[in-house]
mmCIF file of C-alpha atoms in Angstrom:
data_model
loop_
_atom_site.group_PDB
_atom_site.id
_atom_site.type_symbol
_atom_site.label_atom_id
_atom_site.label_comp_id
_atom_site.label_asym_id
_atom_site.label_seq_id
_atom_site.Cartn_x
_atom_site.Cartn_y
_atom_site.Cartn_z
ATOM 1 C CA UNK A 1 17.097 26.633 -50.536
ATOM 2 C CA UNK A 2 15.869 24.268 -47.825
ATOM 3 C CA UNK A 3 12.470 22.992 -48.994
ATOM 4 C CA UNK A 4 12.029 20.995 -45.778
ATOM 5 C CA UNK A 5 12.026 24.227 -43.770
ATOM 6 C CA UNK A 6 9.333 25.727 -46.013
ATOM 7 C CA UNK A 7 7.196 22.591 -45.749
ATOM 8 C CA UNK A 8 7.567 22.615 -41.960
ATOM 9 C CA UNK A 9 6.663 26.309 -41.921
ATOM 10 C CA UNK A 10 3.580 25.660 -44.065
ATOM 11 C CA UNK A 11 2.313 22.794 -41.896
ATOM 12 C CA UNK A 12 3.039 24.655 -38.660
ATOM 13 C CA UNK A 13 1.209 27.708 -40.007
ATOM 14 C CA UNK A 14 -1.886 25.628 -40.779
ATOM 15 C CA UNK A 15 -1.934 24.197 -37.251
ATOM 16 C CA UNK A 16 -1.551 27.665 -35.747
ATOM 17 C CA UNK A 17 -4.317 29.087 -37.949
ATOM 18 C CA UNK A 18 -6.661 26.257 -36.967
ATOM 19 C CA UNK A 19 -6.010 26.746 -33.252
ATOM 20 C CA UNK A 20 -8.814 28.563 -31.380
ATOM 21 C CA UNK A 21 -8.198 32.291 -31.623
ATOM 22 C CA UNK A 22 -10.099 35.531 -32.249
ATOM 23 C CA UNK A 23 -9.780 35.459 -36.047
ATOM 24 C CA UNK A 24 -11.086 31.964 -36.694
ATOM 25 C CA UNK A 25 -13.811 32.322 -34.044
ATOM 26 C CA UNK A 26 -14.873 35.599 -35.655
ATOM 27 C CA UNK A 27 -15.053 33.950 -39.089
ATOM 28 C CA UNK A 28 -17.219 31.160 -37.676
ATOM 29 C CA UNK A 29 -19.511 33.677 -35.970
ATOM 30 C CA UNK A 30 -19.955 35.615 -39.217
ATOM 31 C CA UNK A 31 -20.746 32.440 -41.140
ATOM 32 C CA UNK A 32 -23.328 31.331 -38.573
ATOM 33 C CA UNK A 33 -24.981 34.704 -38.033
ATOM 34 C CA UNK A 34 -24.768 36.282 -41.492
ATOM 35 C CA UNK A 35 -24.100 33.508 -44.006
ATOM 36 C CA UNK A 36 -21.388 32.295 -46.334
ATOM 37 C CA UNK A 37 -20.746 35.429 -48.431
ATOM 38 C CA UNK A 38 -20.193 37.806 -45.469
ATOM 39 C CA UNK A 39 -17.956 35.167 -43.861
ATOM 40 C CA UNK A 40 -15.849 34.834 -47.016
ATOM 41 C CA UNK A 41 -15.458 38.610 -47.324
ATOM 42 C CA UNK A 42 -14.573 38.849 -43.628
ATOM 43 C CA UNK A 43 -11.985 36.098 -44.135
ATOM 44 C CA UNK A 44 -10.485 37.948 -47.087
ATOM 45 C CA UNK A 45 -10.263 41.126 -45.022
ATOM 46 C CA UNK A 46 -8.592 39.341 -42.120
ATOM 47 C CA UNK A 47 -6.018 37.623 -44.307
ATOM 48 C CA UNK A 48 -5.333 40.817 -46.270
ATOM 49 C CA UNK A 49 -4.291 42.310 -42.951
ATOM 50 C CA UNK A 50 -1.626 39.613 -42.700
ATOM 51 C CA UNK A 51 0.035 41.036 -45.817
ATOM 52 C CA UNK A 52 0.227 44.452 -44.156
ATOM 53 C CA UNK A 53 1.756 42.931 -41.014
ATOM 54 C CA UNK A 54 4.273 41.070 -43.172
ATOM 55 C CA UNK A 55 5.266 44.365 -44.778
ATOM 56 C CA UNK A 56 5.494 46.050 -41.360
ATOM 57 C CA UNK A 57 7.816 43.287 -40.126
ATOM 58 C CA UNK A 58 9.940 43.518 -43.269
ATOM 59 C CA UNK A 59 10.557 47.279 -42.990
ATOM 60 C CA UNK A 60 11.097 47.121 -39.229
ATOM 61 C CA UNK A 61 7.941 49.034 -38.272
ATOM 62 C CA UNK A 62 6.600 46.138 -36.198
ATOM 63 C CA UNK A 63 9.781 46.083 -34.124
ATOM 64 C CA UNK A 64 9.461 49.818 -33.452
ATOM 65 C CA UNK A 65 5.837 49.372 -32.339
ATOM 66 C CA UNK A 66 6.685 46.386 -30.143
ATOM 67 C CA UNK A 67 9.402 48.365 -28.355
ATOM 68 C CA UNK A 68 7.223 51.433 -27.791
ATOM 69 C CA UNK A 69 4.653 50.693 -25.085
ATOM 70 C CA UNK A 70 2.714 53.892 -25.789
ATOM 71 C CA UNK A 71 2.140 53.134 -29.492
ATOM 72 C CA UNK A 72 1.492 49.450 -28.806
ATOM 73 C CA UNK A 73 -1.116 50.195 -26.140
ATOM 74 C CA UNK A 74 -2.738 52.909 -28.267
ATOM 75 C CA UNK A 75 -3.287 50.405 -31.096
ATOM 76 C CA UNK A 76 -4.744 47.919 -28.613
ATOM 77 C CA UNK A 77 -7.025 50.630 -27.217
ATOM 78 C CA UNK A 78 -8.257 51.503 -30.718
ATOM 79 C CA UNK A 79 -9.010 47.819 -31.235
ATOM 80 C CA UNK A 80 -11.019 47.680 -28.004
ATOM 81 C CA UNK A 81 -13.028 50.791 -28.951
ATOM 82 C CA UNK A 82 -13.690 49.341 -32.398
ATOM 83 C CA UNK A 83 -15.159 46.151 -30.968
ATOM 84 C CA UNK A 84 -17.181 48.071 -28.392
ATOM 85 C CA UNK A 85 -18.637 49.959 -31.362
ATOM 86 C CA UNK A 86 -19.474 46.639 -33.046
ATOM 87 C CA UNK A 87 -21.158 45.414 -29.854
ATOM 88 C CA UNK A 88 -23.359 48.520 -29.710
ATOM 89 C CA UNK A 89 -24.150 48.314 -33.439
ATOM 90 C CA UNK A 90 -25.045 44.627 -33.218
ATOM 91 C CA UNK A 91 -27.336 45.259 -30.257
ATOM 92 C CA UNK A 92 -29.065 48.191 -32.006
ATOM 93 C CA UNK A 93 -29.661 46.070 -35.133
ATOM 94 C CA UNK A 94 -30.864 43.003 -33.243
ATOM 95 C CA UNK A 95 -34.495 43.348 -34.392
ATOM 96 C CA UNK A 96 -33.729 44.312 -37.986
ATOM 97 C CA UNK A 97 -33.826 41.670 -40.692
ATOM 98 C CA UNK A 98 -30.398 40.798 -42.107
ATOM 99 C CA UNK A 99 -31.477 41.781 -45.618
ATOM 100 C CA UNK A 100 -32.375 45.289 -44.418
ATOM 101 C CA UNK A 101 -29.086 46.089 -42.715
ATOM 102 C CA UNK A 102 -26.908 48.362 -44.863
ATOM 103 C CA UNK A 103 -23.866 47.091 -42.975
ATOM 104 C CA UNK A 104 -24.269 43.711 -44.707
ATOM 105 C CA UNK A 105 -22.639 44.932 -47.917
ATOM 106 C CA UNK A 106 -19.668 42.784 -48.951
ATOM 107 C CA UNK A 107 -17.208 45.680 -48.830
ATOM 108 C CA UNK A 108 -18.182 46.424 -45.227
ATOM 109 C CA UNK A 109 -17.417 42.866 -44.164
ATOM 110 C CA UNK A 110 -14.068 42.991 -45.961
ATOM 111 C CA UNK A 111 -13.011 46.246 -44.313
ATOM 112 C CA UNK A 112 -14.297 45.082 -40.936
ATOM 113 C CA UNK A 113 -12.015 42.045 -41.147
ATOM 114 C CA UNK A 114 -9.114 44.180 -42.371
ATOM 115 C CA UNK A 115 -9.501 46.748 -39.583
ATOM 116 C CA UNK A 116 -9.838 43.999 -36.996
ATOM 117 C CA UNK A 117 -6.528 42.502 -38.099
ATOM 118 C CA UNK A 118 -4.661 45.805 -38.393
ATOM 119 C CA UNK A 119 -5.766 46.884 -34.908
ATOM 120 C CA UNK A 120 -4.272 43.731 -33.424
ATOM 121 C CA UNK A 121 -0.553 44.454 -32.843
ATOM 122 C CA UNK A 122 -0.120 40.926 -31.483
ATOM 123 C CA UNK A 123 -0.080 39.671 -35.086
ATOM 124 C CA UNK A 124 3.095 41.612 -35.833
ATOM 125 C CA UNK A 125 4.660 40.426 -32.578
ATOM 126 C CA UNK A 126 3.846 36.860 -33.563
ATOM 127 C CA UNK A 127 5.463 37.284 -36.991
ATOM 128 C CA UNK A 128 8.585 38.848 -35.437
ATOM 129 C CA UNK A 129 9.003 35.774 -33.224
ATOM 130 C CA UNK A 130 7.835 33.182 -35.773
ATOM 131 C CA UNK A 131 9.496 34.052 -39.083
ATOM 132 C CA UNK A 132 13.194 34.069 -38.015
ATOM 133 C CA UNK A 133 12.942 30.397 -37.020
ATOM 134 C CA UNK A 134 12.148 29.457 -40.632
ATOM 135 C CA UNK A 135 14.744 31.349 -42.666
ATOM 136 C CA UNK A 136 15.448 28.966 -45.520
ATOM 137 C CA UNK A 137 18.291 30.361 -47.648
ATOM 138 C CA UNK A 138 21.706 31.725 -46.695
ATOM 139 C CA UNK A 139 22.090 33.790 -49.871
ATOM 140 C CA UNK A 140 18.738 35.602 -49.762
ATOM 141 C CA UNK A 141 18.448 38.573 -47.422
ATOM 142 C CA UNK A 142 16.127 38.211 -44.465
ATOM 143 C CA UNK A 143 13.666 40.849 -45.686
ATOM 144 C CA UNK A 144 12.935 38.924 -48.906
ATOM 145 C CA UNK A 145 12.567 35.694 -46.936
ATOM 146 C CA UNK A 146 10.110 37.415 -44.562
ATOM 147 C CA UNK A 147 8.017 38.482 -47.569
ATOM 148 C CA UNK A 148 8.013 34.926 -48.925
ATOM 149 C CA UNK A 149 7.102 33.429 -45.545
ATOM 150 C CA UNK A 150 4.373 36.035 -45.089
ATOM 151 C CA UNK A 151 2.933 35.195 -48.509
ATOM 152 C CA UNK A 152 2.877 31.488 -47.658
ATOM 153 C CA UNK A 153 1.198 32.241 -44.338
ATOM 154 C CA UNK A 154 -1.369 34.431 -46.130
ATOM 155 C CA UNK A 155 -2.188 31.709 -48.681
ATOM 156 C CA UNK A 156 -2.759 28.973 -46.110
ATOM 157 C CA UNK A 157 -4.730 31.294 -43.812
ATOM 158 C CA UNK A 158 -7.011 32.290 -46.697
ATOM 159 C CA UNK A 159 -7.586 28.636 -47.586
ATOM 160 C CA UNK A 160 -8.271 27.681 -43.949
ATOM 161 C CA UNK A 161 -10.647 30.596 -43.317
ATOM 162 C CA UNK A 162 -12.538 29.972 -46.565
ATOM 163 C CA UNK A 163 -12.873 26.284 -45.664
ATOM 164 C CA UNK A 164 -14.077 27.099 -42.149
ATOM 165 C CA UNK A 165 -16.580 29.588 -43.599
ATOM 166 C CA UNK A 166 -18.024 26.952 -45.917
ATOM 167 C CA UNK A 167 -18.244 24.290 -43.220
ATOM 168 C CA UNK A 168 -19.798 26.506 -40.552
ATOM 169 C CA UNK A 169 -22.332 27.978 -43.007
ATOM 170 C CA UNK A 170 -24.392 24.827 -42.421
ATOM 171 C CA UNK A 171 -25.082 26.161 -38.930
ATOM 172 C CA UNK A 172 -26.452 29.331 -40.529
ATOM 173 C CA UNK A 173 -29.004 27.223 -42.397
ATOM 174 C CA UNK A 174 -29.886 25.542 -39.094
ATOM 175 C CA UNK A 175 -30.333 28.838 -37.242
ATOM 176 C CA UNK A 176 -32.561 30.223 -39.997
ATOM 177 C CA UNK A 177 -34.962 27.290 -39.594
ATOM 178 C CA UNK A 178 -35.757 28.157 -35.990
ATOM 179 C CA UNK A 179 -37.127 31.600 -35.168
ATOM 180 C CA UNK A 180 -35.881 31.560 -31.561
ATOM 181 C CA UNK A 181 -32.303 30.810 -32.632
ATOM 182 C CA UNK A 182 -32.419 33.287 -35.509
ATOM 183 C CA UNK A 183 -33.867 36.067 -33.343
ATOM 184 C CA UNK A 184 -31.203 35.644 -30.669
ATOM 185 C CA UNK A 185 -28.143 34.974 -32.822
ATOM 186 C CA UNK A 186 -27.013 38.528 -32.059
ATOM 187 C CA UNK A 187 -26.181 37.359 -28.516
ATOM 188 C CA UNK A 188 -23.682 34.923 -29.992
ATOM 189 C CA UNK A 189 -22.121 37.733 -32.043
ATOM 190 C CA UNK A 190 -21.848 39.987 -29.000
ATOM 191 C CA UNK A 191 -20.286 37.135 -27.023
ATOM 192 C CA UNK A 192 -17.637 36.714 -29.721
ATOM 193 C CA UNK A 193 -16.868 40.448 -29.668
ATOM 194 C CA UNK A 194 -16.499 40.381 -25.875
ATOM 195 C CA UNK A 195 -14.116 37.424 -26.192
ATOM 196 C CA UNK A 196 -12.020 39.331 -28.739
ATOM 197 C CA UNK A 197 -11.874 42.412 -26.492
ATOM 198 C CA UNK A 198 -10.670 40.210 -23.625
ATOM 199 C CA UNK A 199 -8.081 38.603 -25.918
ATOM 200 C CA UNK A 200 -6.779 42.001 -27.051
ATOM 201 C CA UNK A 201 -6.311 43.396 -23.549
ATOM 202 C CA UNK A 202 -4.950 40.204 -21.980
#
C-alpha cells in the first residue's frame, strides 16, 4: 500500500472541497441565512450524497449515466427544476419569521442537501476522472479502492463543510442584528440558487 498516494489524495481532496463551488457556497448561504444547525444538517446531507456517488462509480452506474446523454441531461433538468422550486419557496416565505417556517426542520435541511447532491451528475463524472489517478495498491481490486477513496473524500468533505458552517455562522449573528439585512437575506439565498442553476446547466 502506498501511503504517500493516500496522503496526496487527502490533501488534494481538501483543496478541491475548499475551492469555490455550488456545495460550499450553498453551505455558507444556509449558515448565514438560517443559522448553524440548518447549515450542519445541510452539510451532512450534501456529504451523504458523496457516498451514493461513490457507490454509483463502484458498480459502474456513473459510467453508464455519463455515456448516455439522455439520462445525464434528464438528471440535470431535474436538478434545475428542484432549484427553481427552492427559489419560488424562498420568495414566498420571505416575510415569514424563520421560527415559523415548517421547512426549517433539521430533516428537511438534510434531505435538501442530499437531493441537491444526487441531482448533480457532475459529481459522479468528477469521481470517475479523479479516483483512478490515486489507486494505491496493486493487489486490491479497483472497486474496493474506489470505496476507500470515496470514504476518505466523504470524511474530509464533512469536516470542511462543518468547519465552514461554524465559521460563517458569525455572519448569521451579524445579519440578525440589523433588520434591513435580516429582512432581505432571502435575496442572497435566491442569488445562490440562481448561481447553482447556472453551474448545473453550464
